């Protein structure tokens, strides 16, 4: 994506992460933040020596500038930046950019090839469009929380930005789709991304199940209504393992491994749904076998049997796992503020045009003078804008 210019006007978290994904593969991402109110992700979660660590991940590969879009001088600079950009990503409530004179009419007038990407909780229209929206609300409204948790427990929300992250992936895909269309037509367009929608897509066939059968998926904990055995099981040394048997052949291998081959001969065992109806019996067989062995013994036996198993890691074990190390999934980045630090690497590997982390998140406004200088503004011009409060 080298040669693409992306203006990231968004905050918390879907829009900025989408811009990060584009920057990882070479796009020149310019992060625009308010002079007095930086992206709140700079203050989210733990910090080291006053430097927010989440921002180091979310802000990587971005140049940072300050700009008050509601001020006349800030508006004018944004239009000048947009004239030379390919993509603008924003997540203000619908109508905010229009109120500032920075809506699609104004932006497309200065750059008909621009892709304006609007990421909001509920989309640009509809009865909820003007409500404040966050990923947590999407996790609740999509049905995710309703099916997550134990059967006798409350609906469960994830302890991280799941809906935002899914929306970020979808947004980067939408941007690339719009850019591909631009290559054919020469025209930009508006991307309308509602955070409540992508997470609903990844939840699978629940809408069609309800539409055709009236079926509402209940909470089942770690178990599945689609196949069994599928659960987490505790080992003799107090560790936890996850077992999956989505494939029929794997299910048969697991039952042979745990010494219950006769169960694999039962007529009901021939389908995932049939096995799911006998979850208690299958969990007892698998869980009982695992409970008598250490984690290392179980992993060795499952690997030899070509059955699917994985340890339940916390982040300490993720950082030390040999497969992740081989893939360089967690990579080291040298940072001028904090020195060497480790974070997730780019999302995938390309053989010819690989992505890279060129730098971690930079200080607030660190590149303002450089970026505005590229527009032809002099030092005196920039100082005047600062005096006006536009920068």
PDB file of N, CA, C and O in Angstrom, residues 55-102:
ATOM      1  N   UNK A  55      -1.444   2.602  23.239  1.00  0.00           N
ATOM      2  CA  UNK A  55      -1.205   3.507  22.125  1.00  0.00           C
ATOM      3  C   UNK A  55       0.004   3.078  21.306  1.00  0.00           C
ATOM      4  O   UNK A  55       0.036   3.258  20.080  1.00  0.00           O
ATOM      5  N   UNK A  56       1.011   2.512  21.953  1.00  0.00           N
ATOM      6  CA  UNK A  56       2.208   2.075  21.216  1.00  0.00           C
ATOM      7  C   UNK A  56       1.839   1.055  20.142  1.00  0.00           C
ATOM      8  O   UNK A  56       2.443   1.015  19.070  1.00  0.00           O
ATOM      9  N   UNK A  57       0.840   0.219  20.430  1.00  0.00           N
ATOM     10  CA  UNK A  57       0.346  -0.745  19.448  1.00  0.00           C
ATOM     11  C   UNK A  57      -0.578  -0.079  18.440  1.00  0.00           C
ATOM     12  O   UNK A  57      -0.379  -0.195  17.222  1.00  0.00           O
ATOM     13  N   UNK A  58      -1.581   0.638  18.929  1.00  0.00           N
ATOM     14  CA  UNK A  58      -2.606   1.207  18.057  1.00  0.00           C
ATOM     15  C   UNK A  58      -2.049   2.324  17.180  1.00  0.00           C
ATOM     16  O   UNK A  58      -2.521   2.548  16.062  1.00  0.00           O
ATOM     17  N   UNK A  59      -1.042   3.028  17.666  1.00  0.00           N
ATOM     18  CA  UNK A  59      -0.503   4.160  16.927  1.00  0.00           C
ATOM     19  C   UNK A  59       0.703   3.844  16.073  1.00  0.00           C
ATOM     20  O   UNK A  59       1.300   4.769  15.496  1.00  0.00           O
ATOM     21  N   UNK A  60       1.069   2.573  15.978  1.00  0.00           N
ATOM     22  CA  UNK A  60       2.268   2.242  15.220  1.00  0.00           C
ATOM     23  C   UNK A  60       2.091   2.592  13.732  1.00  0.00           C
ATOM     24  O   UNK A  60       0.981   2.573  13.201  1.00  0.00           O
ATOM     25  N   UNK A  61       3.202   2.905  13.107  1.00  0.00           N
ATOM     26  CA  UNK A  61       3.238   3.226  11.672  1.00  0.00           C
ATOM     27  C   UNK A  61       2.374   4.433  11.305  1.00  0.00           C
ATOM     28  O   UNK A  61       1.928   4.560  10.162  1.00  0.00           O
ATOM     29  N   UNK A  62       2.130   5.326  12.285  1.00  0.00           N
ATOM     30  CA  UNK A  62       1.338   6.531  12.021  1.00  0.00           C
ATOM     31  C   UNK A  62       2.168   7.767  12.372  1.00  0.00           C
ATOM     32  O   UNK A  62       2.861   7.788  13.386  1.00  0.00           O
ATOM     33  N   UNK A  63       2.068   8.781  11.529  1.00  0.00           N
ATOM     34  CA  UNK A  63       2.586  10.096  11.892  1.00  0.00           C
ATOM     35  C   UNK A  63       1.472  10.843  12.620  1.00  0.00           C
ATOM     36  O   UNK A  63       0.300  10.728  12.256  1.00  0.00           O
ATOM     37  N   UNK A  64       1.825  11.580  13.650  1.00  0.00           N
ATOM     38  CA  UNK A  64       0.813  12.202  14.495  1.00  0.00           C
ATOM     39  C   UNK A  64       0.835  13.717  14.343  1.00  0.00           C
ATOM     40  O   UNK A  64       1.895  14.347  14.420  1.00  0.00           O
ATOM     41  N   UNK A  65      -0.347  14.283  14.109  1.00  0.00           N
ATOM     42  CA  UNK A  65      -0.492  15.733  14.015  1.00  0.00           C
ATOM     43  C   UNK A  65      -1.652  16.160  14.906  1.00  0.00           C
ATOM     44  O   UNK A  65      -2.541  15.359  15.219  1.00  0.00           O
ATOM     45  N   UNK A  66      -1.632  17.412  15.308  1.00  0.00           N
ATOM     46  CA  UNK A  66      -2.750  17.976  16.070  1.00  0.00           C
ATOM     47  C   UNK A  66      -3.500  18.964  15.190  1.00  0.00           C
ATOM     48  O   UNK A  66      -2.903  19.726  14.424  1.00  0.00           O
ATOM     49  N   UNK A  67      -4.837  18.925  15.323  1.00  0.00           N
ATOM     50  CA  UNK A  67      -5.676  19.788  14.480  1.00  0.00           C
ATOM     51  C   UNK A  67      -7.051  19.881  15.128  1.00  0.00           C
ATOM     52  O   UNK A  67      -7.664  18.851  15.448  1.00  0.00           O
ATOM     53  N   UNK A  68      -7.534  21.090  15.325  1.00  0.00           N
ATOM     54  CA  UNK A  68      -8.901  21.286  15.823  1.00  0.00           C
ATOM     55  C   UNK A  68      -9.809  21.444  14.606  1.00  0.00           C
ATOM     56  O   UNK A  68      -9.850  22.498  13.971  1.00  0.00           O
ATOM     57  N   UNK A  69     -10.536  20.398  14.285  1.00  0.00           N
ATOM     58  CA  UNK A  69     -11.361  20.401  13.069  1.00  0.00           C
ATOM     59  C   UNK A  69     -12.533  21.371  13.170  1.00  0.00           C
ATOM     60  O   UNK A  69     -13.088  21.766  12.135  1.00  0.00           O
ATOM     61  N   UNK A  70     -12.904  21.740  14.380  1.00  0.00           N
ATOM     62  CA  UNK A  70     -14.031  22.655  14.534  1.00  0.00           C
ATOM     63  C   UNK A  70     -13.619  24.117  14.400  1.00  0.00           C
ATOM     64  O   UNK A  70     -14.475  24.994  14.338  1.00  0.00           O
ATOM     65  N   UNK A  71     -12.316  24.375  14.369  1.00  0.00           N
ATOM     66  CA  UNK A  71     -11.822  25.739  14.208  1.00  0.00           C
ATOM     67  C   UNK A  71     -11.642  26.039  12.723  1.00  0.00           C
ATOM     68  O   UNK A  71     -11.266  25.148  11.948  1.00  0.00           O
ATOM     69  N   UNK A  72     -11.903  27.261  12.286  1.00  0.00           N
ATOM     70  CA  UNK A  72     -11.777  27.580  10.855  1.00  0.00           C
ATOM     71  C   UNK A  72     -10.416  27.215  10.278  1.00  0.00           C
ATOM     72  O   UNK A  72     -10.322  26.616   9.194  1.00  0.00           O
ATOM     73  N   UNK A  73      -9.344  27.553  10.989  1.00  0.00           N
ATOM     74  CA  UNK A  73      -8.019  27.213  10.486  1.00  0.00           C
ATOM     75  C   UNK A  73      -7.799  25.724  10.401  1.00  0.00           C
ATOM     76  O   UNK A  73      -7.193  25.224   9.440  1.00  0.00           O
ATOM     77  N   UNK A  74      -8.305  24.980  11.391  1.00  0.00           N
ATOM     78  CA  UNK A  74      -8.182  23.528  11.369  1.00  0.00           C
ATOM     79  C   UNK A  74      -8.967  22.908  10.232  1.00  0.00           C
ATOM     80  O   UNK A  74      -8.509  21.967   9.578  1.00  0.00           O
ATOM     81  N   UNK A  75     -10.172  23.439   9.999  1.00  0.00           N
ATOM     82  CA  UNK A  75     -10.990  22.942   8.887  1.00  0.00           C
ATOM     83  C   UNK A  75     -10.251  23.124   7.571  1.00  0.00           C
ATOM     84  O   UNK A  75     -10.204  22.212   6.731  1.00  0.00           O
ATOM     85  N   UNK A  76      -9.658  24.284   7.368  1.00  0.00           N
ATOM     86  CA  UNK A  76      -8.976  24.556   6.103  1.00  0.00           C
ATOM     87  C   UNK A  76      -7.788  23.620   5.901  1.00  0.00           C
ATOM     88  O   UNK A  76      -7.564  23.118   4.792  1.00  0.00           O
ATOM     89  N   UNK A  77      -7.038  23.363   6.972  1.00  0.00           N
ATOM     90  CA  UNK A  77      -5.894  22.456   6.860  1.00  0.00           C
ATOM     91  C   UNK A  77      -6.365  21.042   6.541  1.00  0.00           C
ATOM     92  O   UNK A  77      -5.762  20.333   5.733  1.00  0.00           O
ATOM     93  N   UNK A  78      -7.459  20.606   7.181  1.00  0.00           N
ATOM     94  CA  UNK A  78      -7.972  19.254   6.913  1.00  0.00           C
ATOM     95  C   UNK A  78      -8.370  19.107   5.450  1.00  0.00           C
ATOM     96  O   UNK A  78      -8.097  18.083   4.824  1.00  0.00           O
ATOM     97  N   UNK A  79      -9.020  20.131   4.892  1.00  0.00           N
ATOM     98  CA  UNK A  79      -9.390  20.067   3.473  1.00  0.00           C
ATOM     99  C   UNK A  79      -8.154  19.993   2.587  1.00  0.00           C
ATOM    100  O   UNK A  79      -8.145  19.265   1.574  1.00  0.00           O
ATOM    101  N   UNK A  80      -7.099  20.703   2.961  1.00  0.00           N
ATOM    102  CA  UNK A  80      -5.867  20.634   2.177  1.00  0.00           C
ATOM    103  C   UNK A  80      -5.233  19.247   2.290  1.00  0.00           C
ATOM    104  O   UNK A  80      -4.720  18.710   1.302  1.00  0.00           O
ATOM    105  N   UNK A  81      -5.270  18.672   3.474  1.00  0.00           N
ATOM    106  CA  UNK A  81      -4.757  17.311   3.636  1.00  0.00           C
ATOM    107  C   UNK A  81      -5.598  16.310   2.844  1.00  0.00           C
ATOM    108  O   UNK A  81      -5.075  15.408   2.196  1.00  0.00           O
ATOM    109  N   UNK A  82      -6.921  16.475   2.890  1.00  0.00           N
ATOM    110  CA  UNK A  82      -7.824  15.556   2.190  1.00  0.00           C
ATOM    111  C   UNK A  82      -7.642  15.635   0.681  1.00  0.00           C
ATOM    112  O   UNK A  82      -7.831  14.635  -0.026  1.00  0.00           O
ATOM    113  N   UNK A  83      -7.267  16.807   0.183  1.00  0.00           N
ATOM    114  CA  UNK A  83      -7.073  16.951  -1.269  1.00  0.00           C
ATOM    115  C   UNK A  83      -5.975  16.033  -1.781  1.00  0.00           C
ATOM    116  O   UNK A  83      -6.007  15.598  -2.939  1.00  0.00           O
ATOM    117  N   UNK A  84      -5.011  15.699  -0.920  1.00  0.00           N
ATOM    118  CA  UNK A  84      -3.930  14.821  -1.341  1.00  0.00           C
ATOM    119  C   UNK A  84      -4.005  13.434  -0.752  1.00  0.00           C
ATOM    120  O   UNK A  84      -3.038  12.666  -0.851  1.00  0.00           O
ATOM    121  N   UNK A  85      -5.121  13.107  -0.121  1.00  0.00           N
ATOM    122  CA  UNK A  85      -5.256  11.807   0.539  1.00  0.00           C
ATOM    123  C   UNK A  85      -6.049  10.837  -0.324  1.00  0.00           C
ATOM    124  O   UNK A  85      -6.749  11.218  -1.268  1.00  0.00           O
ATOM    125  N   UNK A  86      -5.948   9.572   0.023  1.00  0.00           N
ATOM    126  CA  UNK A  86      -6.752   8.528  -0.619  1.00  0.00           C
ATOM    127  C   UNK A  86      -7.925   8.097   0.252  1.00  0.00           C
ATOM    128  O   UNK A  86      -8.991   7.755  -0.254  1.00  0.00           O
ATOM    129  N   UNK A  87      -7.704   8.119   1.573  1.00  0.00           N
ATOM    130  CA  UNK A  87      -8.703   7.598   2.510  1.00  0.00           C
ATOM    131  C   UNK A  87      -8.770   8.519   3.717  1.00  0.00           C
ATOM    132  O   UNK A  87      -7.744   8.971   4.226  1.00  0.00           O
ATOM    133  N   UNK A  88      -9.983   8.800   4.171  1.00  0.00           N
ATOM    134  CA  UNK A  88     -10.224   9.432   5.467  1.00  0.00           C
ATOM    135  C   UNK A  88     -11.038   8.453   6.306  1.00  0.00           C
ATOM    136  O   UNK A  88     -12.057   7.925   5.837  1.00  0.00           O
ATOM    137  N   UNK A  89     -10.591   8.198   7.532  1.00  0.00           N
ATOM    138  CA  UNK A  89     -11.326   7.329   8.452  1.00  0.00           C
ATOM    139  C   UNK A  89     -11.764   8.177   9.636  1.00  0.00           C
ATOM    140  O   UNK A  89     -10.935   8.820  10.300  1.00  0.00           O
ATOM    141  N   UNK A  90     -13.071   8.206   9.913  1.00  0.00           N
ATOM    142  CA  UNK A  90     -13.598   9.007  11.020  1.00  0.00           C
ATOM    143  C   UNK A  90     -14.666   8.233  11.763  1.00  0.00           C
ATOM    144  O   UNK A  90     -15.267   7.310  11.218  1.00  0.00           O
ATOM    145  N   UNK A  91     -14.880   8.606  13.031  1.00  0.00           N
ATOM    146  CA  UNK A  91     -15.935   7.936  13.807  1.00  0.00           C
ATOM    147  C   UNK A  91     -16.726   8.904  14.667  1.00  0.00           C
ATOM    148  O   UNK A  91     -17.207   8.547  15.740  1.00  0.00           O
ATOM    149  N   UNK A  92     -16.879  10.133  14.176  1.00  0.00           N
ATOM    150  CA  UNK A  92     -17.744  11.085  14.871  1.00  0.00           C
ATOM    151  C   UNK A  92     -19.213  10.672  14.711  1.00  0.00           C
ATOM    152  O   UNK A  92     -19.566   9.949  13.776  1.00  0.00           O
ATOM    153  N   UNK A  93     -20.046  11.146  15.601  1.00  0.00           N
ATOM    154  CA  UNK A  93     -21.474  10.865  15.443  1.00  0.00           C
ATOM    155  C   UNK A  93     -21.957  11.459  14.122  1.00  0.00           C
ATOM    156  O   UNK A  93     -21.478  12.514  13.683  1.00  0.00           O
ATOM    157  N   UNK A  94     -22.912  10.782  13.460  1.00  0.00           N
ATOM    158  CA  UNK A  94     -23.397  11.278  12.173  1.00  0.00           C
ATOM    159  C   UNK A  94     -23.816  12.743  12.263  1.00  0.00           C
ATOM    160  O   UNK A  94     -24.490  13.154  13.213  1.00  0.00           O
ATOM    161  N   UNK A  95     -23.383  13.516  11.282  1.00  0.00           N
ATOM    162  CA  UNK A  95     -23.708  14.933  11.230  1.00  0.00           C
ATOM    163  C   UNK A  95     -22.627  15.842  11.775  1.00  0.00           C
ATOM    164  O   UNK A  95     -22.649  17.053  11.519  1.00  0.00           O
ATOM    165  N   UNK A  96     -21.658  15.278  12.514  1.00  0.00           N
ATOM    166  CA  UNK A  96     -20.627  16.121  13.121  1.00  0.00           C
ATOM    167  C   UNK A  96     -19.729  16.740  12.060  1.00  0.00           C
ATOM    168  O   UNK A  96     -19.486  17.957  12.063  1.00  0.00           O
ATOM    169  N   UNK A  97     -19.205  15.929  11.156  1.00  0.00           N
ATOM    170  CA  UNK A  97     -18.359  16.482  10.094  1.00  0.00           C
ATOM    171  C   UNK A  97     -19.131  17.500   9.261  1.00  0.00           C
ATOM    172  O   UNK A  97     -18.582  18.540   8.857  1.00  0.00           O
ATOM    173  N   UNK A  98     -20.388  17.220   8.998  1.00  0.00           N
ATOM    174  CA  UNK A  98     -21.212  18.154   8.224  1.00  0.00           C
ATOM    175  C   UNK A  98     -21.348  19.486   8.959  1.00  0.00           C
ATOM    176  O   UNK A  98     -21.316  20.559   8.340  1.00  0.00           O
ATOM    177  N   UNK A  99     -21.491  19.431  10.270  1.00  0.00           N
ATOM    178  CA  UNK A  99     -21.621  20.657  11.059  1.00  0.00           C
ATOM    179  C   UNK A  99     -20.356  21.508  10.975  1.00  0.00           C
ATOM    180  O   UNK A  99     -20.410  22.741  11.048  1.00  0.00           O
ATOM    181  N   UNK A 100     -19.222  20.857  10.808  1.00  0.00           N
ATOM    182  CA  UNK A 100     -17.956  21.571  10.691  1.00  0.00           C
ATOM    183  C   UNK A 100     -17.626  21.977   9.246  1.00  0.00           C
ATOM    184  O   UNK A 100     -16.568  22.551   8.995  1.00  0.00           O
ATOM    185  N   UNK A 101     -18.506  21.641   8.320  1.00  0.00           N
ATOM    186  CA  UNK A 101     -18.218  21.917   6.921  1.00  0.00           C
ATOM    187  C   UNK A 101     -17.193  20.973   6.334  1.00  0.00           C
ATOM    188  O   UNK A 101     -16.447  21.330   5.408  1.00  0.00           O
ATOM    189  N   UNK A 102     -17.175  19.734   6.838  1.00  0.00           N
ATOM    190  CA  UNK A 102     -16.213  18.731   6.383  1.00  0.00           C
ATOM    191  C   UNK A 102     -16.912  17.439   5.972  1.00  0.00           C
ATOM    192  O   UNK A 102     -16.320  16.355   6.051  1.00  0.00           O
TER     193      UNK A 102
END
